[in-house]
Short mmCIF file of C-alpha atoms in Angstrom, two decimals:
data_model
loop_
_atom_site.label_atom_id
_atom_site.label_comp_id
_atom_site.label_asym_id
_atom_site.label_seq_id
_atom_site.Cartn_x
_atom_site.Cartn_y
_atom_site.Cartn_z
CA MET A 736 -14.78 -3.84 -42.31
CA LYS A 737 -14.00 -2.33 -38.93
CA PRO A 738 -11.70 0.72 -38.81
CA ILE A 739 -8.11 0.00 -37.81
CA CYS A 740 -6.47 0.91 -34.52
CA TYR A 741 -3.22 0.59 -32.58
CA VAL A 742 -2.88 -0.77 -29.04
CA GLY A 743 -0.37 0.19 -26.35
CA PHE A 744 0.59 -1.32 -22.97
CA ASP A 745 2.56 0.37 -20.18
CA THR A 746 3.38 -1.14 -16.78
CA SER A 747 5.28 1.39 -14.71
CA ASN A 748 6.07 1.20 -11.01
CA TYR A 749 2.90 3.18 -10.28
CA THR A 750 0.18 2.30 -12.84
CA THR A 751 -1.00 -0.45 -15.15
CA SER A 752 -2.17 1.09 -18.44
CA CYS A 753 -3.47 0.17 -21.87
CA ALA A 754 -4.65 2.50 -24.61
CA VAL A 755 -5.98 2.55 -28.16
CA CYS A 756 -5.54 5.14 -30.90
CA ASN A 757 -7.31 5.16 -34.25
CA ALA A 758 -5.99 5.49 -37.80
CA ASP A 759 -5.96 9.29 -37.53
CA GLY A 760 -3.83 9.29 -34.38
CA GLU A 761 -6.67 10.10 -32.00
CA VAL A 762 -6.65 8.37 -28.62
CA VAL A 763 -10.02 6.62 -28.29
CA ALA A 764 -9.32 4.71 -25.05
CA ASN A 765 -6.89 5.31 -22.18
CA PHE A 766 -7.38 2.84 -19.34
CA LYS A 767 -5.41 2.97 -16.07
CA ALA A 768 -5.31 1.01 -12.83
CA PRO A 769 -3.08 2.32 -10.00
CA LEU A 770 -0.87 -0.08 -8.10
CA PRO A 771 -1.91 -0.39 -4.43
CA VAL A 772 0.49 1.03 -1.84
CA LYS A 773 0.08 0.35 1.89
CA ALA A 774 -0.60 3.29 4.19
CA GLY A 775 2.58 4.90 5.45
CA GLU A 776 4.71 3.62 2.59
CA CYS A 777 6.19 5.67 -0.27
CA GLY A 778 6.16 3.17 -3.10
CA LEU A 779 6.48 -0.48 -4.06
CA ARG A 780 9.21 -3.03 -4.37
CA GLN A 781 9.61 -4.30 -7.92
CA SER A 782 8.35 -7.78 -7.00
CA ASP A 783 5.18 -6.27 -5.53
CA ALA A 784 4.73 -4.06 -8.60
CA VAL A 785 4.97 -7.05 -10.94
CA PHE A 786 2.40 -8.94 -8.85
CA ALA A 787 0.04 -5.95 -8.90
CA HIS A 788 0.35 -5.64 -12.69
CA VAL A 789 -0.48 -9.33 -13.08
CA ARG A 790 -3.69 -8.72 -11.11
CA ASN A 791 -4.57 -5.48 -12.97
CA LEU A 792 -3.93 -6.60 -16.55
CA PRO A 793 -6.93 -8.97 -16.88
CA VAL A 794 -9.23 -6.16 -15.70
CA LEU A 795 -7.82 -3.76 -18.30
CA ALA A 796 -7.93 -6.51 -20.94
CA ALA A 797 -11.69 -6.80 -20.40
CA GLN A 798 -12.07 -3.04 -20.94
CA LEU A 799 -9.85 -3.26 -24.01
CA ARG A 800 -12.01 -6.06 -25.42
CA GLU A 801 -15.06 -3.79 -25.34
CA VAL A 802 -13.27 -1.07 -27.30
CA LEU A 803 -11.99 -3.56 -29.86
CA ARG A 804 -15.52 -4.63 -30.69
CA ASP A 805 -15.58 -1.50 -32.87
CA TYR A 806 -11.98 -1.61 -34.19
CA ARG A 807 -9.48 -3.93 -35.83
CA ALA A 808 -6.02 -3.83 -34.23
CA VAL A 809 -3.13 -3.86 -36.73
CA ALA A 810 -0.16 -3.44 -34.36
CA VAL A 811 0.65 -3.40 -30.66
CA GLY A 812 3.30 -1.51 -28.71
CA CYS A 813 4.63 -1.71 -25.16
CA SER A 814 7.02 0.12 -22.86
CA ALA A 815 9.96 -2.22 -22.34
CA THR A 816 12.45 -0.03 -20.46
CA PRO A 817 12.37 3.14 -18.34
CA ARG A 818 14.52 5.04 -20.87
CA THR A 819 16.16 4.42 -24.22
CA ALA A 820 19.56 3.47 -22.83
CA GLU A 821 21.64 0.31 -22.81
CA ASP A 822 21.50 -0.19 -19.04
CA SER A 823 17.87 0.91 -18.56
CA TYR A 824 15.85 -1.88 -16.95
CA MET A 825 13.07 -2.40 -14.41
CA PRO A 826 11.31 -5.75 -13.84
CA CYS A 827 7.85 -4.15 -13.70
CA PHE A 828 7.95 -3.59 -17.48
CA LEU A 829 8.18 -7.34 -18.05
CA SER A 830 4.47 -7.54 -17.20
CA GLY A 831 3.51 -5.21 -20.03
CA ILE A 832 5.89 -6.90 -22.46
CA ALA A 833 4.26 -10.25 -21.69
CA ALA A 834 0.75 -8.83 -22.15
CA ALA A 835 1.72 -7.23 -25.47
CA GLU A 836 3.47 -10.36 -26.71
CA ILE A 837 0.43 -12.51 -25.90
CA PHE A 838 -1.92 -10.01 -27.56
CA ALA A 839 0.29 -9.81 -30.65
CA ALA A 840 0.70 -13.59 -30.96
CA ALA A 841 -3.02 -14.28 -30.51
CA ASN A 842 -3.91 -11.77 -33.22
CA ASP A 843 -0.88 -12.29 -35.51
CA LEU A 844 0.22 -8.65 -35.14
CA PRO A 845 3.60 -6.91 -35.23
CA ILE A 846 4.86 -5.75 -31.84
CA TYR A 847 7.04 -2.71 -31.18
CA ARG A 848 8.97 -1.88 -28.02
CA PHE A 849 9.55 1.63 -26.74
CA SER A 850 10.78 3.26 -23.56
CA HIS A 851 8.42 4.47 -20.85
CA GLN A 852 9.98 7.91 -21.19
CA ASP A 853 9.31 8.04 -24.94
CA GLY A 854 5.69 7.25 -24.17
CA HIS A 855 5.49 10.13 -21.68
CA VAL A 856 6.96 12.56 -24.20
CA MET A 857 4.62 11.41 -26.97
CA ALA A 858 1.54 11.64 -24.73
CA ALA A 859 2.56 15.15 -23.66
CA VAL A 860 3.13 16.25 -27.26
CA TYR A 861 -0.23 14.78 -28.32
CA SER A 862 -2.16 16.60 -25.60
CA SER A 863 -0.16 19.85 -25.68
CA GLY A 864 -2.23 21.52 -28.39
CA ALA A 865 0.87 21.88 -30.58
CA GLU A 866 1.43 18.32 -31.81
CA ASP A 867 1.90 19.19 -35.49
CA SER A 868 4.55 21.87 -34.90
CA LEU A 869 6.40 19.97 -32.16
CA LEU A 870 6.81 16.86 -34.30
CA ARG A 871 8.42 18.82 -37.14
CA ALA A 872 11.56 20.09 -35.38
CA PRO A 873 13.74 19.54 -32.28
CA PHE A 874 12.34 20.55 -28.91
CA ALA A 875 13.13 20.10 -25.23
CA ALA A 876 11.15 18.12 -22.70
CA PHE A 877 11.08 17.88 -18.92
CA HIS A 878 10.12 14.44 -17.58
CA VAL A 879 9.19 15.05 -13.95
CA SER A 880 7.68 12.21 -11.94
CA GLY A 881 8.22 9.93 -8.97
CA GLY A 882 10.85 7.97 -10.86
CA THR A 883 12.45 10.63 -13.04
CA THR A 884 13.48 14.29 -12.99
CA GLU A 885 15.25 14.91 -16.28
CA VAL A 886 15.68 17.56 -18.95
CA LEU A 887 15.79 16.11 -22.45
CA SER A 888 16.82 17.23 -25.91
CA VAL A 889 14.30 15.62 -28.27
CA LYS A 890 14.57 15.14 -32.03
CA PRO A 891 11.45 13.72 -33.68
CA CYS A 892 12.11 10.94 -36.16
CA GLU A 893 9.98 8.58 -38.22
CA ASN A 894 9.99 5.87 -35.59
CA GLY A 895 9.53 8.12 -32.57
CA PHE A 896 12.22 10.23 -30.89
CA SER A 897 15.96 10.50 -30.56
CA ILE A 898 16.47 11.66 -26.97
CA SER A 899 19.59 12.86 -25.17
CA LEU A 900 19.93 13.91 -21.54
CA VAL A 901 20.90 17.53 -20.81
CA GLY A 902 19.89 17.89 -17.14
CA LYS A 903 18.84 15.74 -14.19
CA THR A 904 18.47 15.40 -10.45
CA ALA A 905 21.54 14.32 -8.51
CA ASP A 906 19.52 12.65 -5.75
CA LEU A 907 15.75 12.56 -5.17
CA ASN A 908 13.21 12.86 -7.96
CA ALA A 909 10.59 15.58 -7.62
CA GLY A 910 7.73 13.12 -7.16
CA GLN A 911 9.72 11.20 -4.56
CA ALA A 912 10.31 14.35 -2.52
CA ILE A 913 6.64 15.34 -2.73
CA ASP A 914 5.43 11.89 -1.69
CA ARG A 915 7.91 11.56 1.16
CA VAL A 916 6.74 14.86 2.63
CA GLY A 917 3.10 13.91 2.13
CA VAL A 918 3.50 10.52 3.82
CA MET A 919 5.37 12.23 6.67
CA MET A 920 2.24 14.39 7.18
CA GLY A 921 0.02 11.29 7.22
CA LEU A 922 -1.32 11.50 3.67
CA GLN A 923 -1.94 8.51 1.41
CA PHE A 924 0.57 7.75 -1.37
CA PRO A 925 0.64 9.15 -4.01
CA CYS A 926 0.29 12.50 -2.26
CA GLY A 927 0.53 15.10 -5.04
CA LYS A 928 -3.18 15.73 -5.63
CA GLU A 929 -4.07 16.00 -1.96
CA MET A 930 -1.12 18.29 -1.31
CA GLU A 931 -2.20 20.48 -4.22
CA GLN A 932 -5.65 20.84 -2.63
CA LEU A 933 -4.05 21.68 0.70
CA ALA A 934 -1.71 24.24 -0.85
CA ASN A 935 -4.67 25.88 -2.57
CA GLY A 936 -6.02 26.81 0.86
CA PHE A 937 -2.83 28.49 2.05
CA SER A 938 -2.51 32.28 1.88
CA GLY A 939 0.28 33.09 4.33
CA LYS A 940 3.97 33.85 3.90
CA LEU A 941 6.42 31.04 3.17
CA PRO A 942 10.16 30.74 3.85
CA LYS A 943 12.24 31.41 0.76
CA PRO A 944 13.19 28.05 -0.80
CA ARG A 945 16.93 27.42 -0.75
CA ILE A 946 17.26 25.51 -4.01
CA CYS A 947 20.39 23.95 -5.51
CA VAL A 948 20.80 23.96 -9.31
CA ARG A 949 24.24 23.78 -10.93
CA ASP A 950 24.90 23.46 -14.69
CA GLY A 951 21.30 22.41 -15.24
CA ASP A 952 21.36 19.61 -12.63
CA CYS A 953 19.47 19.86 -9.37
CA ASN A 954 19.52 18.51 -5.82
CA LEU A 955 16.14 17.87 -4.18
CA SER A 956 17.07 15.92 -1.06
CA GLY A 957 17.28 19.15 0.92
CA LEU A 958 13.59 19.77 0.28
CA GLN A 959 12.61 16.80 2.42
CA ASN A 960 14.64 18.09 5.39
CA LEU A 961 13.40 21.67 5.06
CA ALA A 962 9.77 20.56 4.74
CA GLU A 963 10.12 18.32 7.79
CA ARG A 964 11.50 21.23 9.78
CA LEU A 965 8.60 23.45 8.69
CA TRP A 966 6.14 20.70 9.61
CA ASN A 967 7.65 20.33 13.08
CA GLU A 968 7.43 24.08 13.58
CA THR A 969 3.91 24.65 12.26
CA GLN A 970 2.01 21.32 12.02
CA ASP A 971 0.28 23.07 9.10
CA PRO A 972 -0.19 20.72 6.10
CA ALA A 973 -1.32 23.57 3.85
CA ALA A 974 1.81 25.63 4.55
CA VAL A 975 4.12 22.63 4.10
CA SER A 976 2.40 21.63 0.84
CA ALA A 977 2.64 25.16 -0.52
CA TYR A 978 6.32 25.29 0.45
CA VAL A 979 7.03 21.99 -1.31
CA PHE A 980 5.51 23.23 -4.58
CA SER A 981 7.28 26.57 -4.22
CA PHE A 982 10.59 24.73 -3.85
CA VAL A 983 9.97 22.37 -6.79
CA GLY A 984 8.72 25.26 -8.94
CA ALA A 985 11.79 27.39 -8.22
CA THR A 986 14.02 24.41 -9.00
CA LEU A 987 12.33 23.74 -12.34
CA GLU A 988 12.50 27.44 -13.19
CA ALA A 989 16.26 27.43 -12.58
CA MET A 990 16.68 24.27 -14.66
CA THR A 991 14.65 25.87 -17.44
CA ALA A 992 16.87 28.96 -17.35
CA ALA A 993 19.96 26.75 -17.58
CA LEU A 994 18.45 24.93 -20.55
CA ASP A 995 17.69 28.23 -22.29
CA GLU A 996 21.33 29.21 -21.91
CA LYS A 997 22.55 25.94 -23.42
CA MET A 998 19.90 25.58 -26.13
CA PRO A 999 18.15 28.92 -26.62
CA GLY A 1000 14.86 29.25 -28.46
CA LEU A 1001 13.62 25.67 -28.21
CA PRO A 1002 9.99 24.89 -27.41
CA ILE A 1003 9.69 23.10 -24.07
CA VAL A 1004 7.16 20.40 -23.22
CA TYR A 1005 6.66 19.48 -19.55
CA ALA A 1006 5.62 15.85 -19.05
CA GLY A 1007 5.24 13.41 -16.18
CA GLY A 1008 2.80 13.12 -13.30
CA VAL A 1009 4.28 15.96 -11.25
CA MET A 1010 3.65 18.39 -14.10
CA SER A 1011 -0.12 18.07 -13.79
CA ASN A 1012 0.22 20.35 -10.75
CA ARG A 1013 -1.39 23.71 -11.51
CA PHE A 1014 0.97 25.68 -9.20
CA LEU A 1015 3.97 24.45 -11.18
CA GLN A 1016 2.26 25.04 -14.50
CA ALA A 1017 1.31 28.61 -13.59
CA ARG A 1018 4.90 29.35 -12.59
CA LEU A 1019 6.51 27.84 -15.69
CA ALA A 1020 3.91 29.03 -18.22
CA LYS A 1021 5.31 32.57 -18.02
CA ARG A 1022 7.97 31.47 -20.52
CA ALA A 1023 6.94 31.72 -24.18
CA ASN A 1024 6.80 28.60 -26.35
CA THR A 1025 6.01 26.39 -23.36
CA TYR A 1026 3.59 23.46 -23.37
CA PHE A 1027 2.10 21.04 -20.85
CA ALA A 1028 0.45 17.65 -21.10
CA ALA A 1029 -3.25 17.49 -20.32
CA PRO A 1030 -3.86 15.85 -16.90
CA ALA A 1031 -5.01 12.51 -18.37
CA PHE A 1032 -1.82 12.32 -20.42
CA SER A 1033 0.58 13.71 -17.81
CA ALA A 1034 0.67 10.89 -15.28
CA ASP A 1035 1.67 7.35 -16.32
CA ASN A 1036 -0.39 6.17 -19.29
CA ALA A 1037 -0.18 3.93 -22.36
CA ALA A 1038 -1.56 6.50 -24.80
CA GLY A 1039 1.89 7.66 -25.87
CA ILE A 1040 2.90 4.05 -26.52
CA ALA A 1041 -0.17 3.47 -28.74
CA LEU A 1042 0.64 6.68 -30.65
CA LEU A 1043 4.28 5.66 -31.10
CA CYS A 1044 3.12 2.24 -32.27
CA ARG A 1045 1.06 3.96 -34.97
CA ARG A 1046 4.05 6.04 -36.11
CA ARG A 1047 6.32 2.97 -36.26
CA PHE A 1048 3.74 0.90 -38.16
CA LEU A 1049 3.11 3.65 -40.74
CA THR A 1050 6.85 4.14 -41.24
CA GLU A 1051 7.33 0.46 -41.94
CA GLN A 1052 4.35 0.42 -44.29
CA ARG A 1053 5.84 3.29 -46.32
CA LYS A 1054 9.12 1.41 -46.68
CA GLN A 1055 7.49 -1.69 -48.12
#
């Protein structure tokens, strides 16, 4: 008989994803297809995102079929909401729910729904190098992406996580600010990787970032204005990119310090696509007991959903 596995689907506003983990909780497949964004634009409308997912899902399903030649799926999970909250909703997740429901019905499998944020946290924990210790006790997590900039108190539980919000952005998300500056400079969305390469080539002196962090919450809208001013003065994409990451890094450092005052001693896991940036990691890694997701598990992915599906299935099996 084939070994068992667990399947996950995630359809965010940026990427269509499906993933498979085996009985031991090892991710054996992590497929992604980015959603196309027109040049000069900074994202997608929800209707366009849903359409793009509908086009991407059959392609990923074909890749999934090849993996499942060697495994027997016993449960499927999907991201159904952005966060675990009563009013959390985005239409793009309906695409992944539909794919998971069809897969589950066709194979007579149980289906479990999670939040996109829970999936990010689980993927980060899995790839952090400290999965066993992090899943035994409360920890903190930063979810930093184009759609979210939040500080979370996380309590592992049998079915996944109990998450509460302890800090957030009051305006722009970090990924939004980065992409808006990048598109302003003529780069293709998403801009983070190209801006990181540009920043790597800068060795000059930068203006001191004037950040705004109060009680653990931040404001990032000022970054866009300051970066635009620097661009108009210098026309130097390397300098502007380096300044953007300096600003975001200083902001995250201040939010981390505020978290340490409120909840001292907790391990911190940094998750989300923005946190794959090596400049930010180098700045934040100075703090002890700090962990980062591996690049493949930092940006949007379904691996965390597949892993949460496994945990939920095993919990229900133990209760029977």
